[in-house]
Short mmCIF file of C-alpha atoms and ligand atoms in Angstrom, two decimals:
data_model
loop_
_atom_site.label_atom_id
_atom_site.label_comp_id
_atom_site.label_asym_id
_atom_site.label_seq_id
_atom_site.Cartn_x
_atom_site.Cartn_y
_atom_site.Cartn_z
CA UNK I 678 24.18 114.21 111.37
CA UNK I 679 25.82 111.48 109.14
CA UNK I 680 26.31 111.40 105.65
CA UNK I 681 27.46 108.95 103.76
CA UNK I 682 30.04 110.43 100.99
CA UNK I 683 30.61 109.75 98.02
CA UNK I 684 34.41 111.37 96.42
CA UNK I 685 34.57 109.88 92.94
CA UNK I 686 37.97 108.84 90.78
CA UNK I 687 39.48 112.03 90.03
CA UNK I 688 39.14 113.22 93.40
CA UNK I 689 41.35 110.62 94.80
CA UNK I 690 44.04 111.49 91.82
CA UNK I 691 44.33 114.77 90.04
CA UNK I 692 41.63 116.69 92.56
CA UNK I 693 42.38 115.57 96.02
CA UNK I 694 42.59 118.85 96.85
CA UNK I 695 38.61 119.47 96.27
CA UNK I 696 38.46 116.32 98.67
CA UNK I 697 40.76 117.06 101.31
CA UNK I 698 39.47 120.40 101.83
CA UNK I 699 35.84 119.41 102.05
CA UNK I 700 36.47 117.11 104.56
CA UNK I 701 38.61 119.04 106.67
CA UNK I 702 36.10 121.76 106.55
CA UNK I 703 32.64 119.16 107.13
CA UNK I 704 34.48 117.98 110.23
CA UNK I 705 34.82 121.53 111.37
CA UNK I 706 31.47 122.22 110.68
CA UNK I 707 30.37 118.70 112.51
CA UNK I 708 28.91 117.43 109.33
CA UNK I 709 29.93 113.79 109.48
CA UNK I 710 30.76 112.28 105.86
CA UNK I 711 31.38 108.63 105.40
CA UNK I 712 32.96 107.19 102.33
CA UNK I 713 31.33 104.19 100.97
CA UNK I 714 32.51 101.11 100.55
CA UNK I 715 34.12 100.39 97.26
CA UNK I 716 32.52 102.71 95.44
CA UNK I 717 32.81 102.63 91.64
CA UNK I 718 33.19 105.48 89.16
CA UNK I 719 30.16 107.06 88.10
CA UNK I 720 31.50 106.92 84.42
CA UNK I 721 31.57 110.97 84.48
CA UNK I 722 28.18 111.69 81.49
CA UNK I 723 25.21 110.78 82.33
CA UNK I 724 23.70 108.02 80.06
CA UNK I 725 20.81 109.78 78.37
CA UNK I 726 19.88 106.99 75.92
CA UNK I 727 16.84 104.87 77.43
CA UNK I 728 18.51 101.65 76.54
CA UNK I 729 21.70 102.42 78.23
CA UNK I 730 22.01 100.40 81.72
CA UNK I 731 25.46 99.04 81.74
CA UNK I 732 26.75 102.45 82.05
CA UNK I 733 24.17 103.47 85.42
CA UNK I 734 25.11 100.61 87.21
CA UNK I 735 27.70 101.97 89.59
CA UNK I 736 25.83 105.00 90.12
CA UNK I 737 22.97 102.61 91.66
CA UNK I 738 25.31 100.50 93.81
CA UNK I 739 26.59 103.79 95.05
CA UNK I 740 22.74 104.87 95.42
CA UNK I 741 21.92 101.64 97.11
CA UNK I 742 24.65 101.72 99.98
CA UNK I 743 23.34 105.08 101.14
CA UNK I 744 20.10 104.03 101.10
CA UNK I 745 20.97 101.48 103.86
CA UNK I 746 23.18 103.70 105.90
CA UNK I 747 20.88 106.12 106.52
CA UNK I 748 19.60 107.84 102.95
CA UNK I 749 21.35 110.81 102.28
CA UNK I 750 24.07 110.33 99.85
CA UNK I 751 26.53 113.67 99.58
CA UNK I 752 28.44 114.38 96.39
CA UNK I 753 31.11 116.75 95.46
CA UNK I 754 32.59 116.77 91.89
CA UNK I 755 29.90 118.57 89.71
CA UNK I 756 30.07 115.77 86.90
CA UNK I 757 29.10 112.53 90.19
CA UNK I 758 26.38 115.11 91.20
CA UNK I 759 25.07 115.19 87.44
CA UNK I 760 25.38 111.38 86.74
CA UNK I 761 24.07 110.00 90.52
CA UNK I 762 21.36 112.68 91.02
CA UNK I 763 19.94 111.94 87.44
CA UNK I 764 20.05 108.39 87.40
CA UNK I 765 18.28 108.44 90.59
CA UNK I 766 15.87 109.74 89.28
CA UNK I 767 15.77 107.74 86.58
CA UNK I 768 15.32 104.63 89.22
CA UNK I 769 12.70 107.05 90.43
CA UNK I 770 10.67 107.66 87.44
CA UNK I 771 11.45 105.38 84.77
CA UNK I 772 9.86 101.87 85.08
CA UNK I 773 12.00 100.43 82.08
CA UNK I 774 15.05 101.85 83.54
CA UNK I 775 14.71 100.67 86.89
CA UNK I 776 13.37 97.02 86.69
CA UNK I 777 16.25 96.26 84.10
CA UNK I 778 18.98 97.67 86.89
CA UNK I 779 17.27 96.03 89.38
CA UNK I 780 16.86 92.65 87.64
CA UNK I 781 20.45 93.14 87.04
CA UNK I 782 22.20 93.52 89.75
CA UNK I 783 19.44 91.47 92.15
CA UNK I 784 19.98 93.53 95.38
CA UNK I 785 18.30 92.59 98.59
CA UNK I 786 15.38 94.69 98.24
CA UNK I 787 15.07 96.53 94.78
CA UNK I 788 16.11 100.23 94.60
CA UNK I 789 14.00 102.66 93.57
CA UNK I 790 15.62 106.08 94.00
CA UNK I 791 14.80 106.08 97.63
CA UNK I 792 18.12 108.08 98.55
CA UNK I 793 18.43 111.75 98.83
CA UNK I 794 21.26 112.82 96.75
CA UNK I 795 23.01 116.63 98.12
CA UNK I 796 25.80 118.12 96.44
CA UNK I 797 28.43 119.51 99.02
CA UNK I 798 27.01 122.97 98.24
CA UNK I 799 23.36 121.88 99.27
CA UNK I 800 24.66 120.42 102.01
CA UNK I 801 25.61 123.63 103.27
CA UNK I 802 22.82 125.57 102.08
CA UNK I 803 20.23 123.14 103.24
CA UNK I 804 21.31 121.27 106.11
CA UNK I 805 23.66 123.73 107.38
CA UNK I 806 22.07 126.81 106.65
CA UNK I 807 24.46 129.57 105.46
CA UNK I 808 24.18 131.58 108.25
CA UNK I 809 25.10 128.84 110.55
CA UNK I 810 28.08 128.85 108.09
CA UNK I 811 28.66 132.30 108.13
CA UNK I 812 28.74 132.14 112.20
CA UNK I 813 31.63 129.25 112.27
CA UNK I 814 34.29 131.75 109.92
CA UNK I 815 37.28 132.80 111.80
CA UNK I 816 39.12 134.22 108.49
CA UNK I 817 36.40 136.62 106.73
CA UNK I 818 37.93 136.91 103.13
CA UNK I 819 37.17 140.50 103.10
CA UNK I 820 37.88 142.24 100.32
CA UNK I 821 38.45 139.10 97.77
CA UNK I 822 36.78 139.65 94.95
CA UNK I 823 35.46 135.95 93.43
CA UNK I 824 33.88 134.76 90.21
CA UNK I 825 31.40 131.83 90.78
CA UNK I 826 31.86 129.56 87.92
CA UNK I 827 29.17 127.23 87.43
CA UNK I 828 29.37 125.29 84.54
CA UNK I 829 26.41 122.93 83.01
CA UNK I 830 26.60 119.90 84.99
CA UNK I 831 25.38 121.23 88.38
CA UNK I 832 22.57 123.93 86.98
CA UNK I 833 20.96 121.98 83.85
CA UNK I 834 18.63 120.72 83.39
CA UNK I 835 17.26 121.98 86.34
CA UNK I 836 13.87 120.12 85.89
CA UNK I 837 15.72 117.60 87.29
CA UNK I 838 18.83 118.72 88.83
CA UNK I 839 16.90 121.40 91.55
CA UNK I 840 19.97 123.08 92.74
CA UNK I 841 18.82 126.85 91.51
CA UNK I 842 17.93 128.98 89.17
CA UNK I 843 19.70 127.57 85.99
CA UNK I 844 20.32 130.95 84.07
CA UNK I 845 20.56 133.29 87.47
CA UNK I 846 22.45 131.08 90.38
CA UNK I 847 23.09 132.10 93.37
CA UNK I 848 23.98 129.41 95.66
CA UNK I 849 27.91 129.85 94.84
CA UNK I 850 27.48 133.75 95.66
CA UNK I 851 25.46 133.90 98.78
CA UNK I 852 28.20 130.83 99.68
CA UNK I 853 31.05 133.09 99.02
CA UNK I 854 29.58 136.00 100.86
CA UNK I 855 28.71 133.60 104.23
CA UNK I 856 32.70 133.57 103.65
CA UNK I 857 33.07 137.28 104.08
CA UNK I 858 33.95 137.85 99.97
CA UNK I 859 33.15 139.63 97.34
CA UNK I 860 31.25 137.44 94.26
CA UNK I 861 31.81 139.17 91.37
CA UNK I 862 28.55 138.29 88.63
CA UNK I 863 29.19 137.76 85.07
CA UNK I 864 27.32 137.33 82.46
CA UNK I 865 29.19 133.85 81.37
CA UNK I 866 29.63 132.05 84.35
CA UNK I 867 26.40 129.41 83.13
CA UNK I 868 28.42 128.87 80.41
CA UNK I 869 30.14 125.63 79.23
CA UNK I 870 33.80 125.56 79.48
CA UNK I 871 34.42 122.90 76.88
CA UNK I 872 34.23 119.69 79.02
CA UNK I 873 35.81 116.58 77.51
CA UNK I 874 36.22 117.93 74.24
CA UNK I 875 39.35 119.31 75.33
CA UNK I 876 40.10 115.79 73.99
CA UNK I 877 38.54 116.09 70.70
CA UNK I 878 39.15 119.73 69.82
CA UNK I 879 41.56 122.25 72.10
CA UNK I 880 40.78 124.43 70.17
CA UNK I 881 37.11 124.22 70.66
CA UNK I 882 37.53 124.14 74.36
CA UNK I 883 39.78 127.16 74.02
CA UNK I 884 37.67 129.17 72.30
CA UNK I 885 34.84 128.64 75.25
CA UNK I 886 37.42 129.07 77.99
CA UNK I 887 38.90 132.48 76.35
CA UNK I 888 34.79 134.19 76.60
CA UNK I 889 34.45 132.59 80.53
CA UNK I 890 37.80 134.34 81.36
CA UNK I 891 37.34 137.27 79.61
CA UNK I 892 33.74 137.98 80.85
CA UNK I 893 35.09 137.02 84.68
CA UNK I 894 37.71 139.61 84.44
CA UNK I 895 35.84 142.35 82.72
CA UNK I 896 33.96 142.09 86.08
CA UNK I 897 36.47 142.61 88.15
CA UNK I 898 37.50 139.09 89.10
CA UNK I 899 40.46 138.31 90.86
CA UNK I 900 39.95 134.55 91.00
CA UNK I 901 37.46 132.28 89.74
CA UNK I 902 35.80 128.96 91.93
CA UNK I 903 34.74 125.99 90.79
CA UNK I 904 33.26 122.65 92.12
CA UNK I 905 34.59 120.41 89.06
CA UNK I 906 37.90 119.22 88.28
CA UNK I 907 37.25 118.94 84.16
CA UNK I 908 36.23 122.62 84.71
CA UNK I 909 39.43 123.73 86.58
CA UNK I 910 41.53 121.69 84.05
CA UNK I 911 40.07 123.67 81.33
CA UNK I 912 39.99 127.27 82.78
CA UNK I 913 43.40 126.84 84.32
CA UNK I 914 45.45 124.98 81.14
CA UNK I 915 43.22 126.00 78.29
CA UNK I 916 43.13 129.62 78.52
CA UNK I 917 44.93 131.95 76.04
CA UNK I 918 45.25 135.38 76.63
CA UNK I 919 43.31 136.06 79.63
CA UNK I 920 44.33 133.95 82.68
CA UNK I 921 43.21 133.94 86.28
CA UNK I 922 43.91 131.82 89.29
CA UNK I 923 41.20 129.51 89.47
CA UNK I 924 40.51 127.29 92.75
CA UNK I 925 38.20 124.53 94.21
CA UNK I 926 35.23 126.32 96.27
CA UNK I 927 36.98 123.64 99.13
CA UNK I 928 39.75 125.64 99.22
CA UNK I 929 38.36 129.04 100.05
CA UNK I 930 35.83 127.45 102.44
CA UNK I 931 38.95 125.64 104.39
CA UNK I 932 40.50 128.84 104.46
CA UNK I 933 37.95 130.97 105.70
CA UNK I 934 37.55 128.00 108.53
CA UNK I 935 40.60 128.37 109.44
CA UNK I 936 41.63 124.60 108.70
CA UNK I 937 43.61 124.83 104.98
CA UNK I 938 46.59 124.20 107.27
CA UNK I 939 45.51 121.25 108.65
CA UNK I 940 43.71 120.05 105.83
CA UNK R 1194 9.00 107.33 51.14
CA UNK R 1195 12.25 106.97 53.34
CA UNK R 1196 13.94 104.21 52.44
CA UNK R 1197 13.66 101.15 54.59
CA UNK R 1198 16.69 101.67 56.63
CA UNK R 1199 16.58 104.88 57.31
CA UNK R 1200 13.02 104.51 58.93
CA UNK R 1201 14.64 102.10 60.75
CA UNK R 1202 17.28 104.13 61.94
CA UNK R 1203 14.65 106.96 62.87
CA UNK R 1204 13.08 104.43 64.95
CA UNK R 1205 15.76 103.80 66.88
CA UNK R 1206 16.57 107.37 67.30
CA UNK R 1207 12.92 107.98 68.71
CA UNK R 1208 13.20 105.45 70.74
CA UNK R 1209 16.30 105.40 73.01
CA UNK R 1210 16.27 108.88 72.87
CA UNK R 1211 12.59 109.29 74.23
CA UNK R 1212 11.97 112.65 72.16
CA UNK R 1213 9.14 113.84 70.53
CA UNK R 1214 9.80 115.81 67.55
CA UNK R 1215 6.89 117.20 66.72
CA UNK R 1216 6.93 119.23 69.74
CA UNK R 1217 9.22 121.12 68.16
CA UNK R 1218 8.43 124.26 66.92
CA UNK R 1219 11.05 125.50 65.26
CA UNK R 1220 11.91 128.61 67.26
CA UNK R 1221 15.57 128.06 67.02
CA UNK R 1222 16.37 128.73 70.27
CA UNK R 1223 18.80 125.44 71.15
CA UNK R 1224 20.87 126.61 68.32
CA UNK R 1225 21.17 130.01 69.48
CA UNK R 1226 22.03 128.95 72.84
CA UNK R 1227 24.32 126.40 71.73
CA UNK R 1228 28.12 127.33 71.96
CA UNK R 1229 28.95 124.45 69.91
CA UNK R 1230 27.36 126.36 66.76
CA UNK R 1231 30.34 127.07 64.75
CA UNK R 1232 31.68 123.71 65.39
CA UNK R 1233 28.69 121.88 64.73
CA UNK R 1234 27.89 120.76 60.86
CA UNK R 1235 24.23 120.63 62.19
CA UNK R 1236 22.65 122.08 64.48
CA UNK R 1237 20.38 121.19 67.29
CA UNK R 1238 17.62 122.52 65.43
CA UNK R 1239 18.81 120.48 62.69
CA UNK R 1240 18.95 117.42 64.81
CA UNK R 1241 15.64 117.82 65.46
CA UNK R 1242 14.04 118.50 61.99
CA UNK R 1243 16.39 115.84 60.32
CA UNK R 1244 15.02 113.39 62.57
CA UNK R 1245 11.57 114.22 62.22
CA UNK R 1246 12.19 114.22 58.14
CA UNK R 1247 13.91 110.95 58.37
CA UNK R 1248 17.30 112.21 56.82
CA UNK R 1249 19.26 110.38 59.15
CA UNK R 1250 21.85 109.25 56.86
CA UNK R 1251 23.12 112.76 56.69
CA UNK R 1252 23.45 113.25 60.12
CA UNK R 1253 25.62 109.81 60.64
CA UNK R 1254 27.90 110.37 57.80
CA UNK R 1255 28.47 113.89 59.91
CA UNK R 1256 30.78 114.59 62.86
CA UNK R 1257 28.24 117.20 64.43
CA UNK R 1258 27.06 114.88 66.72
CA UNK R 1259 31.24 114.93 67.82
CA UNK R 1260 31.02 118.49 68.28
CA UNK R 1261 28.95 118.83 71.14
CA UNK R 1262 29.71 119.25 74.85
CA UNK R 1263 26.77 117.89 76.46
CA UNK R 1264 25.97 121.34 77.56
CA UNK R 1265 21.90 120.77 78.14
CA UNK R 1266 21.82 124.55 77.06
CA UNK R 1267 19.41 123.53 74.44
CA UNK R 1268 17.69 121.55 76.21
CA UNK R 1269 17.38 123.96 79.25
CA UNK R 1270 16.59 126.77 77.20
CA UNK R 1271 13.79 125.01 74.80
CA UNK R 1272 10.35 126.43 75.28
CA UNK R 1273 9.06 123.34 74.00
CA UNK R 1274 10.59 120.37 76.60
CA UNK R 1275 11.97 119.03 72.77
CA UNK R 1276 15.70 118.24 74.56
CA UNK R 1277 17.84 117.95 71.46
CA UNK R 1278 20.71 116.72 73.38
CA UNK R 1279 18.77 113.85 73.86
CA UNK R 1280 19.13 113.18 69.77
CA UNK R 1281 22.32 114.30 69.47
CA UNK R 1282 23.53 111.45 71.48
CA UNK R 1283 21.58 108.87 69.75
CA UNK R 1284 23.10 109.82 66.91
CA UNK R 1285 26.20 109.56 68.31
CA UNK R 1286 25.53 106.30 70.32
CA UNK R 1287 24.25 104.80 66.22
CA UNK R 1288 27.67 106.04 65.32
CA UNK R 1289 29.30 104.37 68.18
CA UNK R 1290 27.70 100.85 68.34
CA UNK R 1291 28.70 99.97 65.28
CA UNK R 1292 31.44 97.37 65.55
CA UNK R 1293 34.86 98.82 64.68
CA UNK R 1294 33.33 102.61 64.81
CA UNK R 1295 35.13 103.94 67.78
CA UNK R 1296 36.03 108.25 67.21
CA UNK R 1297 38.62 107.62 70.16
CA UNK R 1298 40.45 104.62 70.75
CA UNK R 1299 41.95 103.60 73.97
CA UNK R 1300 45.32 103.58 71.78
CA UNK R 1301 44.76 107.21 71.14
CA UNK R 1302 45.23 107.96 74.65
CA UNK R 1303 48.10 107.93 75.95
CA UNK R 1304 49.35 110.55 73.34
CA UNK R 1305 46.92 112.98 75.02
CA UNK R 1306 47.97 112.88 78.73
CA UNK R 1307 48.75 115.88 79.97
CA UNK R 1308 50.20 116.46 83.68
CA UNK R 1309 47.09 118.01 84.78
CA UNK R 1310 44.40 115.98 82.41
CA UNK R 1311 41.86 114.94 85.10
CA UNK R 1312 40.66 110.96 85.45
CA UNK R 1313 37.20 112.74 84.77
CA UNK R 1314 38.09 113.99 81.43
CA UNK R 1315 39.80 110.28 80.09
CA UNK R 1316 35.98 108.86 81.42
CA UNK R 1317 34.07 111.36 79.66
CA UNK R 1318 35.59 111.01 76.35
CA UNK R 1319 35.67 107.24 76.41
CA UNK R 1320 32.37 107.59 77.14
CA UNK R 1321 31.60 109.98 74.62
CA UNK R 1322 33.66 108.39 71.91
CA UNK R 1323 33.76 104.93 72.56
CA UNK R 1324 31.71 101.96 72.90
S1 LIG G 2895 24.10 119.97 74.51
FE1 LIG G 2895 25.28 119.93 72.58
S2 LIG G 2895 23.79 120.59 71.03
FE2 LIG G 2895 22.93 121.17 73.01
S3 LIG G 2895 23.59 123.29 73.32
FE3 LIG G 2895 25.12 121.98 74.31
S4 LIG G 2895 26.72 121.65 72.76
FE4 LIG G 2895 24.89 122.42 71.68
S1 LIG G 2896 14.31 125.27 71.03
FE1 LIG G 2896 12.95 123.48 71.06
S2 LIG G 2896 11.12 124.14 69.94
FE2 LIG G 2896 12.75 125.62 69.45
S3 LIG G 2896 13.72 124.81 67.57
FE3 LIG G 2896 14.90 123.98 69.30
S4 LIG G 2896 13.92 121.98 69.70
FE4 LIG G 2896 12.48 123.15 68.44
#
């Protein structure tokens, strides 16, 4: 099956691990991902105000191009997932929204959220099937005991974001135990880690980062996984007194394949 | 009576933001799941009944609506579909537009960079802070 991919800015800079990875283990799997075409960044927030379009435009041209090659449009960094599944839905569902992004940037025919948008994980879960998953690990990672951090942007709100259950996930544990480990549950792994207010206010994001570690390795954690490079950043450089290794989910999954090396 | 402006600011607020107020019913809830509390002057709850009441000027001369992360734990957890994220961001986006309002400038950048900032972060807060 082909997909056509979609990486976003920060996974071609600061996260190309989170890329490289996925793609290294998609191939292995024979899921077929296909960059598109000068792709833009999705701006990284989603646009809540009504009268906002400028700001959903590149989401829709992504949105747009998938549509043509075949509809299904995976993503990978949690914040892309957010802003392209939401807006689609917003060319879906919202008439004002959609005729002014249409009258704006005049495609061929005019979108109207006909692509299916998957985040990396779903793509597994739902088009793989985690068994199938499970079947296609060479290196079990027995015994590793893993903290599924979620965040906000993938879970909520899950009206529209349909991934899972926003206050009891799941679809980062039963991932990590079709990879043979151990997911440790905590109560604040729903929790936000500060996002771009690391900007603003450190301390702020500190202070949220210090009760994600803390409550991870009161559990028994021995790393924590993430699918978002603002989240990472945070956990990893803003912690204070309790620190733990904290990876891209890419990274295990490559592993477990049996292609990090390669990757 | 509000004055003129402010209704006129409340108006705007209701309508980019698409929220009905009086769904609320002031349970509280957003503001106990928000982990922006401390940090926030007011709080979602507060959004939402200072909207309704029309004392917006009070919540633009504040730099609550700075203070929170986008989260949607309010609006997730809200029994009552209110979404006070939603108004928050107006109320930052009021803030914003105005010419010459910026919170972060593009100039105010560079002194931030760490090694391992991500792209992603820069974005947000531009797009947060900046219009
Ligand atoms: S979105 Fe903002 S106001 Fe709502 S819970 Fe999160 S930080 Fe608080
Ligand atoms: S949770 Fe909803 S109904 Fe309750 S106070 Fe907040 S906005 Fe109002």
């Amino acid at each position: 099956m082909n997909y056509s991919y979609y990486p976003g800015c920060t996974l071609k800079t600061k996260a190309k691990e989170l890329d490289r990875y996925a793609r290294s283990s998609a191939e292995k799997l024979g899921l077929h991902l296909e960059e598109l075409e000068d792709w833009q960044c999705c701006g990284a927030v989603y646009p809540q105000a009504e009268d906002e379009i400028a700001t959903k435009l590149s989401a829709v041209r992504a949105l747009a191009q998938a549509k043509e090659k075949g509809g299904k449009l995976v993503t990978l960094c949690s914040a892309c997932h957010h802003v392209i599944k939401r807006v689609n839905l917003d060319m879906q569902n919202n008439e004002y929204i959609r005729t002014r992004v249409n009258n704006y940037i005049a495609p061929d025919a005019p979108y109207a959220g006909e692509t299916q948008v998957l985040h990396y994980l779903e793509l597994l879960r739902d088009e793989l099937g985690f068994e199938q998953l499970k079947k296609s690990v060479v290196n079990p990672l027995k015994g590793r005991k893993i903290a599924a951090y979620y965040g906000c942007m993938l879970l909520r709100p899950a009206e529209e974001m349909g991934m899972d259950d926003p206050e009891n996930p799941k679809i980062l544990e039963d991932f990590l135990r079709a990879l043979g480990a151990e997911p440790v549950l905590y109560p604040y792994r729903n929790e936000c880690c500060g996002g771009y207010i690391a900007l603003e206010d450190k301390g702020q994001a500190r202070q949220n980062v210090d009760k994600i570690l803390h409550s991870a390795s009161l559990a028994g954690a021995e790393a924590v996984i993430t699918a978002c490079p603002l989240c990472l950043y945070n956990l990893a450089q803003n912690a204070g007194k309790e620190r733990l290794p904290v990876l891209y989910f890419t990274e295990l999954l490559a592993e477990a394949l049996g292609v990090k090396e390669e990757a | 009576m509000l004055h003129e402006n402010e209704r006129d600011l409340r108006e705007t607020i209701l309508r980019i933001s698409a929220v009905d107020v009086r769904k609320c019913m002031k349970c509280g809830k957003c503001s106990g799941s928000c982990p922006a509390y401390e940090q926030m002057e007011y709080h979602p709850h507060q959004f939402v009944a200072m909207v309704d009441n029309g004392d917006i000027q009070a919540l633009l001369d504040s730099d609550a609506s700075f203070k929170c992360l986008t989260c949607y734990a309010c609006t997730e957890r809200c029994p009552r579909d209110v979404r006070p994220a939603r108004l928050v961001e107006a109320v930052r986006l009021l803030k914003i537009r105005k010419q010459g309002q910026n919170h972060l400038k593009p100039d105010a950048i560079p002194a931030k960079l760490e090694a391992e900032l991500p792209q992603q972060a820069i974005v947000a807060a531009l797009r947060k802070y900046s219009k």
